[in-house]
Amino acid sequence: SGFSMDKDLDLDWFTEFRAEAGISRPIGPSQIIQNLRLLLPDGSMKNGGALFFGEKPEDFIETAVIRCIAFEGKTKTNIIDDKFYGGALIRQYEQAMQWLKGKLDVRYEIDGGGPRKEHWEIPETAFKEAIINALSHRDYYDKGAKITIELFDDRVEISNPGGLTSAISPSEFGTKSHSRNPLIFGLFVRIKLVEQVGSGIGRMKDVLREAGLPNPEFKMD
């Protein structure tokens, strides 16, 4: 209820979103917000709108951040880096991906005169799918947990608060799409970062197999 359109909106990201979503420029921000159904009947911003477009949504929902932790070795004994990334959900995604890129081995391939290709030791696509999935489907009402990305010598673990929704059984995981946060999920769909068909888990498995790496492990509780 305390969210102010004038002070709390990330206008740079809002402008980027409008371009990426193909929304006509003559339509003003207030009309776009109305069209996207981001407002409650009393005119205040919905939680999903504040999370997706707010400059600092963590001011309103304290645990709405990503924590990135790097450990020495294969256990959680010694922390060597610990960062918290807030801001609009897309900014959290971008910062977390940049943090991972700085920690992992990345080699570059230059083919002819085209742009160089980056090859991460664990494919970038797998992280993209896992982090966007976490941002889209986490339980934002859980006051005691954040999305965490934990880096070890032999693996990366990504955790998000909230188990599977009641509409998806463990046996259907990765084949069926049902969002805990349909407003947030729908906004990510508009900029083509997720698809409605529940294909992200399969894509993660495919890119890891193509890279000659073990299958990802999924745990739900």
Coordinates of N, CA and C in Angstrom, one line a residue, residues 7 29 31 37 40 50 61 65 69 74 76 86 109 111 117 120 123 126-127 142 147 163 169 171 180 199 210 218-219:
K7 N 7.8 7.6 -7.1 CA 9.1 7.5 -6.4 C 9.7 6.0 -6.4
P29 N 2.8 5.4 -19.3 CA 3.0 4.4 -18.2 C 1.8 4.0 -17.4
Q31 N -1.3 4.1 -18.3 CA -2.2 3.2 -19.0 C -1.7 1.8 -19.2
R37 N -3.0 -4.9 -15.6 CA -3.7 -5.3 -14.4 C -2.8 -5.4 -13.1
L40 N -4.7 -2.8 -7.7 CA -5.9 -3.3 -6.9 C -7.0 -2.3 -7.1
A50 N 4.9 -4.5 -7.8 CA 6.0 -3.9 -7.0 C 7.3 -4.7 -7.2
I61 N 9.0 -6.0 0.6 CA 9.0 -7.4 1.0 C 10.4 -7.7 1.2
V65 N 15.0 -10.8 -2.3 CA 16.4 -10.6 -2.8 C 17.0 -12.0 -3.2
I69 N 26.3 -17.0 -2.5 CA 27.4 -17.3 -1.6 C 28.3 -18.3 -2.2
K74 N 34.0 -28.1 -0.8 CA 32.8 -28.8 -1.2 C 31.7 -28.8 -0.1
K76 N 30.0 -26.3 3.5 CA 29.7 -24.9 3.8 C 30.5 -24.4 5.0
G86 N 19.3 -7.0 -4.7 CA 17.9 -6.6 -4.7 C 17.5 -5.9 -6.0
E109 N 35.0 -18.4 -27.9 CA 35.2 -19.0 -29.2 C 35.0 -18.0 -30.2
D111 N 34.6 -17.4 -34.2 CA 34.4 -18.1 -35.4 C 34.3 -17.1 -36.5
K117 N 31.7 -16.3 -29.0 CA 30.7 -17.1 -28.2 C 31.4 -17.4 -26.9
W120 N 30.3 -21.3 -20.8 CA 30.5 -21.4 -19.4 C 30.8 -22.9 -19.1
P123 N 26.6 -24.7 -18.4 CA 26.0 -23.9 -19.5 C 25.1 -22.7 -18.9
A126 N 21.3 -23.2 -18.4 CA 20.8 -23.9 -17.2 C 20.6 -22.9 -16.0
F127 N 21.5 -21.9 -15.9 CA 21.3 -21.0 -14.8 C 20.2 -20.0 -15.1
D142 N 6.9 -16.2 2.4 CA 7.8 -16.8 3.4 C 8.8 -15.8 3.9
I147 N 15.8 -16.5 -2.0 CA 16.5 -17.3 -3.1 C 18.0 -17.3 -2.8
G163 N 7.5 -25.1 -1.8 CA 7.5 -26.4 -2.5 C 6.7 -26.3 -3.8
S169 N 2.1 -32.5 -9.2 CA 2.6 -33.6 -8.3 C 4.1 -33.7 -8.7
S171 N 5.6 -36.2 -9.7 CA 5.8 -37.0 -11.0 C 5.6 -36.1 -12.2
R180 N 2.8 -20.2 -9.0 CA 2.3 -19.7 -7.7 C 2.1 -18.2 -7.8
S199 N 8.6 -26.1 -20.2 CA 9.7 -26.8 -20.9 C 11.1 -26.4 -20.3
E210 N 24.3 -32.1 -23.3 CA 25.1 -31.8 -24.4 C 26.5 -31.3 -24.0
F218 N 17.0 -32.4 -8.7 CA 15.9 -31.6 -8.2 C 15.4 -32.1 -6.9
K219 N 15.3 -31.3 -5.9 CA 14.7 -31.7 -4.6 C 13.6 -30.8 -4.2

